[in-house]
Short mmCIF file of C-alpha atoms in Angstrom, two decimals:
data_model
loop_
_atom_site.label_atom_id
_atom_site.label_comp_id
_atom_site.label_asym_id
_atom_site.label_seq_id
_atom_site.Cartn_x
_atom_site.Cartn_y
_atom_site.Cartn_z
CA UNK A 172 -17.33 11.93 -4.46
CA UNK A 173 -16.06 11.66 -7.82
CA UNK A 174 -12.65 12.45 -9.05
CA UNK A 175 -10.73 12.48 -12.56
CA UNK A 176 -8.55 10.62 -13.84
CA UNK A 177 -5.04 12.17 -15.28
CA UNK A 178 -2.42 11.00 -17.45
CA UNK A 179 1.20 12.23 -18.06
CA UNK A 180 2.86 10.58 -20.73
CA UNK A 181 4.49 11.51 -24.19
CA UNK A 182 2.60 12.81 -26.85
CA UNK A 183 1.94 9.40 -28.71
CA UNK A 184 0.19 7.99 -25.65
CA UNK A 185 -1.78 11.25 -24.33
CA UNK A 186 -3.35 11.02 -28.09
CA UNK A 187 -3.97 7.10 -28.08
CA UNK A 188 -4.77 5.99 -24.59
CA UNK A 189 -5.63 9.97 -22.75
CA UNK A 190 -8.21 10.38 -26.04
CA UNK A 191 -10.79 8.34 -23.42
CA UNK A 192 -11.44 11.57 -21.52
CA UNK A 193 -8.73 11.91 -19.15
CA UNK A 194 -6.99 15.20 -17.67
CA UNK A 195 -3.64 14.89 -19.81
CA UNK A 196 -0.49 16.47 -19.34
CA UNK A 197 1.92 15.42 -22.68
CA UNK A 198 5.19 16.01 -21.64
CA UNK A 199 8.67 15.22 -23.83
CA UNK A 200 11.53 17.04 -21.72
CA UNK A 201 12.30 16.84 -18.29
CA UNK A 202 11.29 20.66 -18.07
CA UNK A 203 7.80 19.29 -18.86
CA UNK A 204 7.95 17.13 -16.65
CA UNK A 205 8.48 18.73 -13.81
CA UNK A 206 5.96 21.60 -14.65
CA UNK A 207 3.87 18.90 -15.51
CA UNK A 208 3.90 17.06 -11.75
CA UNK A 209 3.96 20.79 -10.34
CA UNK A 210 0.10 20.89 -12.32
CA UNK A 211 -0.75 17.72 -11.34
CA UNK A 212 -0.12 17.99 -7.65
CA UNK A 213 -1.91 21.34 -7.15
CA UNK A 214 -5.29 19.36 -8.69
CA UNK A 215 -6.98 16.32 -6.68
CA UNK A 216 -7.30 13.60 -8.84
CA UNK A 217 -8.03 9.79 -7.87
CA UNK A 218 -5.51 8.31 -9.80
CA UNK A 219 -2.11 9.33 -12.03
CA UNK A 220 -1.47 7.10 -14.62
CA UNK A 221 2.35 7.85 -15.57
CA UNK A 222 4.26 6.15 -18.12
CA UNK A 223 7.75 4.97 -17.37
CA UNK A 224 9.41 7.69 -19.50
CA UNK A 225 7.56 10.56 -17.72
CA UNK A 226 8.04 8.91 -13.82
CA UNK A 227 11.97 9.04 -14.77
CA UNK A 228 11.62 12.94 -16.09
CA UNK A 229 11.00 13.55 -12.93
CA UNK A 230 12.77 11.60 -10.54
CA UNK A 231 12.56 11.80 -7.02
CA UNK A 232 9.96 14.54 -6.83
CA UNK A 233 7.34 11.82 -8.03
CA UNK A 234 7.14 10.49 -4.71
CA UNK A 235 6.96 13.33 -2.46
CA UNK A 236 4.38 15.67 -5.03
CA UNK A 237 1.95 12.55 -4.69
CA UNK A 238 1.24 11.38 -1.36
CA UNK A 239 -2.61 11.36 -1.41
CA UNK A 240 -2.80 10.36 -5.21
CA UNK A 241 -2.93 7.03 -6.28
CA UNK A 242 0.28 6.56 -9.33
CA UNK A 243 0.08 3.64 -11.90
CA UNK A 244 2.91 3.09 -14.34
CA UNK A 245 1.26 2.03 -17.70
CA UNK A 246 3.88 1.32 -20.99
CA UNK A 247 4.28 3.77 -22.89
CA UNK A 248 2.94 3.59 -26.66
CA UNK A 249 6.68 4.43 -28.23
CA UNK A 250 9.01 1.69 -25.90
CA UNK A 251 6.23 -0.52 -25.41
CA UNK A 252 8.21 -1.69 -22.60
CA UNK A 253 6.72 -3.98 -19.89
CA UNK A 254 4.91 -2.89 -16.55
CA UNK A 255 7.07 -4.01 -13.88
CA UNK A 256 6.32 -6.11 -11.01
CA UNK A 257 9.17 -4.61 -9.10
CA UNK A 258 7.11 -2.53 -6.70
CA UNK A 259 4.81 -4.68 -6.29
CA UNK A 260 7.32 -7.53 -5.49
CA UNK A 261 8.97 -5.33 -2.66
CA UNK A 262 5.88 -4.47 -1.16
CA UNK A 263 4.99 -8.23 -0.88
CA UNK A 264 8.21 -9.12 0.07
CA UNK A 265 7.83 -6.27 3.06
CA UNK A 266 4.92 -7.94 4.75
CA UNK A 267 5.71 -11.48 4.09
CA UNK A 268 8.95 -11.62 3.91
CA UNK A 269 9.18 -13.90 0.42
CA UNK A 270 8.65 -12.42 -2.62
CA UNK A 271 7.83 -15.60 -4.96
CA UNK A 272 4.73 -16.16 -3.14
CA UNK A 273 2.94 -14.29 -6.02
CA UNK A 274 4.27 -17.11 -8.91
CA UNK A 275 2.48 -19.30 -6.38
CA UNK A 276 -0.46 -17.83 -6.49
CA UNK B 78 17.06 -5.73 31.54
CA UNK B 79 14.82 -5.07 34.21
CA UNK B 80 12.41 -1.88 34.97
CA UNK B 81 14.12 0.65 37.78
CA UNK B 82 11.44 0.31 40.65
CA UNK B 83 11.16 0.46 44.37
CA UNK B 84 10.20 -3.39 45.65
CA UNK B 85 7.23 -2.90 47.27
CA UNK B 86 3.91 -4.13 46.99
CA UNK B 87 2.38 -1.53 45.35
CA UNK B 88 4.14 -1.69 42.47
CA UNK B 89 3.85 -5.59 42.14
CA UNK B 90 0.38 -4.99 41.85
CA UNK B 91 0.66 -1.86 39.41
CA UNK B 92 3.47 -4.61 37.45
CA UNK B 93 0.92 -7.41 37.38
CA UNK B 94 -1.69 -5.49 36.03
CA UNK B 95 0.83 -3.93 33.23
CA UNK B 96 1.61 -7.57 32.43
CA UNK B 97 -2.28 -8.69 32.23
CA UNK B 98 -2.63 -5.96 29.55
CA UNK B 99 0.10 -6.46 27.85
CA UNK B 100 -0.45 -10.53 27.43
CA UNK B 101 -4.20 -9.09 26.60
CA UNK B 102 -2.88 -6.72 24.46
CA UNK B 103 0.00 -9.05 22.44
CA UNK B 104 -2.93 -11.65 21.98
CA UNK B 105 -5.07 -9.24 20.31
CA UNK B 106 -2.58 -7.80 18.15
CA UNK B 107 -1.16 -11.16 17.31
CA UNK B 108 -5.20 -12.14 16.09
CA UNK B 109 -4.93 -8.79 14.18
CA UNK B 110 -1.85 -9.99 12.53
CA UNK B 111 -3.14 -13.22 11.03
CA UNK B 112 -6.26 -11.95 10.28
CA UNK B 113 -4.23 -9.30 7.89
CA UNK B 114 -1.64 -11.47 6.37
CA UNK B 115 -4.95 -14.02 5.39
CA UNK B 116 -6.57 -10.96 4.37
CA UNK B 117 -3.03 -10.00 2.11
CA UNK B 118 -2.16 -13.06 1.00
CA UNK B 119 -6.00 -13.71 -0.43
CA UNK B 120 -5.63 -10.03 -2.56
CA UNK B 121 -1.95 -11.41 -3.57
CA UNK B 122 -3.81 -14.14 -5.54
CA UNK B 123 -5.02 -13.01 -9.00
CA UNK B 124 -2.93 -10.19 -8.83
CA UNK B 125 -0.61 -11.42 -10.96
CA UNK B 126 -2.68 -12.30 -13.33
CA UNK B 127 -4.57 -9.58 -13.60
CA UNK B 128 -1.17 -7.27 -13.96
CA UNK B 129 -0.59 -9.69 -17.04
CA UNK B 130 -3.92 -9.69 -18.55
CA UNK B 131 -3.99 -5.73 -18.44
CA UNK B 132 -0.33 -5.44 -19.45
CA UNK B 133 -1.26 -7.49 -22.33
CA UNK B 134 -4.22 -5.43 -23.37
CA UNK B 135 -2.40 -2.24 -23.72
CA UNK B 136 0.44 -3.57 -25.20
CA UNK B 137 -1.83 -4.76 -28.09
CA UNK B 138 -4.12 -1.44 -28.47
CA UNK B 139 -0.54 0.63 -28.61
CA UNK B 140 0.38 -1.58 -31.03
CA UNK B 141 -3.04 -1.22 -33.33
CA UNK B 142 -2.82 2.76 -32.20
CA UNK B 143 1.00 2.95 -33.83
CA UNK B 144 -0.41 0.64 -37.10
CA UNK B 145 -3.20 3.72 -37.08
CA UNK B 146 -0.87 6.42 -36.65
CA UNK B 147 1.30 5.30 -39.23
CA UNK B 148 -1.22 4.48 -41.84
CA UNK B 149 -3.15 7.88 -41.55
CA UNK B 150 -2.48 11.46 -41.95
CA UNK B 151 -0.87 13.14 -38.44
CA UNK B 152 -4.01 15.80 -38.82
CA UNK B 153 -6.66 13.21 -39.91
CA UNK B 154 -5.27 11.69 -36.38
CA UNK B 155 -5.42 14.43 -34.60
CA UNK B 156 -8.67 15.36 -35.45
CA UNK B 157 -10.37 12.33 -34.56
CA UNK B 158 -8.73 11.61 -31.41
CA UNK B 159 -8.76 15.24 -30.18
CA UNK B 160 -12.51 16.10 -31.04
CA UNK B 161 -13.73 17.58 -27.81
CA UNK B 162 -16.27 15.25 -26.00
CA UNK B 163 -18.63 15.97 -24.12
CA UNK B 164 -17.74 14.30 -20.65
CA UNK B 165 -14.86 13.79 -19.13
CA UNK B 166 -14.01 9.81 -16.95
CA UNK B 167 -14.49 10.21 -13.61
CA UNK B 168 -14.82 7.60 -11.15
CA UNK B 169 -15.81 7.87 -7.53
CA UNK B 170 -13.73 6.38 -4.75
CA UNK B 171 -15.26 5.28 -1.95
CA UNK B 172 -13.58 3.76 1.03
CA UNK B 173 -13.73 0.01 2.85
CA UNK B 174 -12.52 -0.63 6.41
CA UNK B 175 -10.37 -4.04 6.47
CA UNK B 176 -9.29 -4.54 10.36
CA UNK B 177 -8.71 -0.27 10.40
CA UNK B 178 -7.35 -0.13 7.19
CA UNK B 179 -8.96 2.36 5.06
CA UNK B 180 -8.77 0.79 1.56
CA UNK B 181 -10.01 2.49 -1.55
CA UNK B 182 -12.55 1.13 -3.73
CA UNK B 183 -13.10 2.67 -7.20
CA UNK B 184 -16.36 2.53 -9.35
CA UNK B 185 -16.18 3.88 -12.93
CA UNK B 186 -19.13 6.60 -13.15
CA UNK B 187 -20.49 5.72 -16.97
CA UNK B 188 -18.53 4.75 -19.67
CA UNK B 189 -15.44 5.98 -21.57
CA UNK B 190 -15.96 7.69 -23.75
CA UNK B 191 -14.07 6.91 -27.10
CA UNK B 192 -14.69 6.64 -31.43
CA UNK B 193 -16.63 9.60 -31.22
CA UNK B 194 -14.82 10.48 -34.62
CA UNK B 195 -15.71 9.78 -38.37
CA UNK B 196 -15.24 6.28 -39.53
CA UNK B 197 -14.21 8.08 -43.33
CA UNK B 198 -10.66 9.47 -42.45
CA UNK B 199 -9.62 6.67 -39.53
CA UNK B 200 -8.84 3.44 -40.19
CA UNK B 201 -10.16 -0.01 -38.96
CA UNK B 202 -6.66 0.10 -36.56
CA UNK B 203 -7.55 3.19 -34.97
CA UNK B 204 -10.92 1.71 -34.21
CA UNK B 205 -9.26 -1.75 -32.69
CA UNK B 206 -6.52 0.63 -30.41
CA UNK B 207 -9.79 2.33 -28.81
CA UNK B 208 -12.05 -0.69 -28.45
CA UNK B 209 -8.08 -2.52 -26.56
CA UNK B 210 -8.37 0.80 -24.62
CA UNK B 211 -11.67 0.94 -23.40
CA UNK B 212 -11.68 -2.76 -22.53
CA UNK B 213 -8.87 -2.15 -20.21
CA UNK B 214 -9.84 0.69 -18.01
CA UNK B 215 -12.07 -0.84 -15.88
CA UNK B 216 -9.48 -3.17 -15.58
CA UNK B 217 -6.64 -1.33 -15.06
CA UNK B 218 -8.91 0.61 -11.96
CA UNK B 219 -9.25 -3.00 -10.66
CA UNK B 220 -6.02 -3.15 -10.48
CA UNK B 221 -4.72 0.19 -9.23
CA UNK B 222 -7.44 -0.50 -6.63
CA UNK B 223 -5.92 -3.69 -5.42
CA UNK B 224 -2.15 -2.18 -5.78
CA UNK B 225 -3.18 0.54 -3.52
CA UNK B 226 -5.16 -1.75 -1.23
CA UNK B 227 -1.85 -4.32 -0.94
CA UNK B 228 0.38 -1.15 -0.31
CA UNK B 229 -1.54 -0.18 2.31
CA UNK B 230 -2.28 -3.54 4.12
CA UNK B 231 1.57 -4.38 3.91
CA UNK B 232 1.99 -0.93 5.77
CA UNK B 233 -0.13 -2.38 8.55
CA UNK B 234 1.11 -5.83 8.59
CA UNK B 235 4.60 -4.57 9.15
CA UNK B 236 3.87 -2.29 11.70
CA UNK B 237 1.72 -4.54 14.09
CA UNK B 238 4.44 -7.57 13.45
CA UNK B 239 6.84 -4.93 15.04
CA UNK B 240 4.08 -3.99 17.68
CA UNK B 241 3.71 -7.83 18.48
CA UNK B 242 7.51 -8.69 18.77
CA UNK B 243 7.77 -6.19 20.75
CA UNK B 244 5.30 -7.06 23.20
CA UNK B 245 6.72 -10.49 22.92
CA UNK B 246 10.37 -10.47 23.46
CA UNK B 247 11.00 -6.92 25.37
CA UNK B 248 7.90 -5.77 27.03
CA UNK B 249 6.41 -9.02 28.37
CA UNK B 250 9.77 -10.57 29.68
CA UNK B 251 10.95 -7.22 30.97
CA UNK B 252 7.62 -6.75 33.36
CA UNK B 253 7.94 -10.86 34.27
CA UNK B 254 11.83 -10.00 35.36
CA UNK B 255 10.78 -7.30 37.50
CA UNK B 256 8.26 -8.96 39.07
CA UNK B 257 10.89 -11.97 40.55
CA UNK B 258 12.83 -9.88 40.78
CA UNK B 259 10.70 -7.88 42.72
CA UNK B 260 8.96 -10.87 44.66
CA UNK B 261 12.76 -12.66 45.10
CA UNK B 262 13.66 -9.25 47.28
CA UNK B 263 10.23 -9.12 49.51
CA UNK B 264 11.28 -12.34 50.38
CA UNK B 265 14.38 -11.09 51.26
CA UNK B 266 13.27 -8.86 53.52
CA UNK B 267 10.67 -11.38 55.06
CA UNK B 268 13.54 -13.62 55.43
CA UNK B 269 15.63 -10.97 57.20
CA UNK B 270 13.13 -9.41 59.52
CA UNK B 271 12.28 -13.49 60.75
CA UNK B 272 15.83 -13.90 62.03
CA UNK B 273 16.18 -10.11 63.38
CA UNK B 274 13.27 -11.01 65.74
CA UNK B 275 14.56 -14.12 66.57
CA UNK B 276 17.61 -12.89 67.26
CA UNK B 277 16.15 -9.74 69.89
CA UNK B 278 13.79 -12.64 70.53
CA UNK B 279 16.88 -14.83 72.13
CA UNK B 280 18.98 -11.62 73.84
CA UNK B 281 15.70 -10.72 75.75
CA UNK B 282 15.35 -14.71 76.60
CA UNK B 283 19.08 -14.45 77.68
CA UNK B 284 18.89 -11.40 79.98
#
């Protein structure tokens, strides 16, 4: 079984980093967005990569559209802002019950 | 808090064999347990890492893809990056069992596919960005494969820790108070029906 890969992100980054043959949706307004998700649900892919930017334009319906896709937050090429650990952190913290095991290891 | 039963023996014996299963059961799920959290806590290692190593990669090929964008012409851009190619990445995801947790595993099928453009209008930047961003997608699979993978085990872990305190501090002492409590009131009776027939026992001696 193969599957694609697709990226929503602003224009900058669909050019750069969606120019190595993924399905890309640029999107710059919420509007987009949303129509964007709406595209991106009704297609199987294997995994979303979403940049920060885009997973706020849409808000909460991020999480209910994609239940059977896999979503990774990459930084987008204009903020150049940091992947966070956040999610990560809480889902560690959830079965283990300490979060700062992963400094340890 | 005790289960609402009749005290008889039938339902000692229906109680003791709940409470063999259960103990059978709690041990089990309690093996499960450790087996998952050595399973998580192995994936948690390198993880970090690997989220900084990838991070780091893409932060450098934006920055060479902005140094590009700025030094060339938007169209010249646009016309390298955009040229159709021939293939589009796929990858195929196949699926491993780890104690009944289905965990994806991604392959990448061939390569990506990138500086399929003129080396004439681009510059040397442009050509650095790709390279950063070809060097990171297997990567960055890697580690949308393990994300997914820790997601999914944590899912499990939490749910049989809840299955296993369960079994250990309601179900287990609930069935062991009903069956003293159950055993305390056969005696009872025992006790009772002794002195009844010793008591008809001394008024037929007596008449």
């Amino acid at each position: 079984m193969s599957d694609q890969l697709a990226l929503i992100a602003d224009n900058d980054t669909v050019l750069g980093f969606g120019s190595l043959g993924m399905v890309c949706f640029p999107v710059e307004t919420v509007e987009e967005a949303q129509e964007a998700l709406k595209k991106a649900a009704a297609e199987k892919f294997a995994i979303l990569f979403l940049t920060d930017e885009a997973a706020e334009m849409m808000g909460e319906k991020l999480a209910g559209a994609m239940k059977k896709t896999l979503i990774m937050k990459i930084p987008s090429c204009r903020t150049r802002k940091k992947m966070g650990l956040d999610e990560i952190t809480a889902v560690v913290e959830k079965a283990v019950g300490i979060a700062n095991i992963m400094d340890k290891a | 808090m005790k289960i609402q039963v009749s005290a008889t023996r039938m339902e000692l014996m229906n109680l003791r064999k709940r409470h063999a299963v259960a103990i059978r059961g709690h041990k089990l799920l309690k093996d499960k347990l450790d087996e998952l959290m050595r399973r998580f806590l192995r994936m948690i290692k390198g993880y970090k890492t690997l989220h900084q190593e990838v991070e780091e990669l893409i932060l450098k090929g934006h920055k060479h893809f902005l140094f590009a964008r700025a030094l060339m012409s938007p169209i010249d851009l646009r016309e390298a990056l955009m040229a159709k190619t021939d293939r589009q990445l796929a990858i195929s995801v196949s699926w491993e069992n780890i104690m009944s947790v289905r965990v994806p595993k991604m392959t990448m099928e061939g390569e990506a596919v990138s500086g399929q453009y003129g080396y004439a209008n681009t510059c040397a930047d442009l050509d650095l960005a790709m390279a950063l961003y070809k060097k990171v997608l297997p990567k960055l699979l890697e580690l949308a494969e393990k994300r997914s993978s820790l997601e999914l085990l944590a899912t499990e872990i939490e749910s049989t820790r809840r299955r296993v305190n369960a079994l250990e501090y309601i179900l287990i002492p609930t069935i062991e108070e009903t069956i003293r409590d159950i055993i305390m009131r056969m005696n009872e009776l025992e006790r009772s029906n002794l002195t009844r027939l010793m008591r008809v026992k001394e008024i037929v001696r007596k008449s």
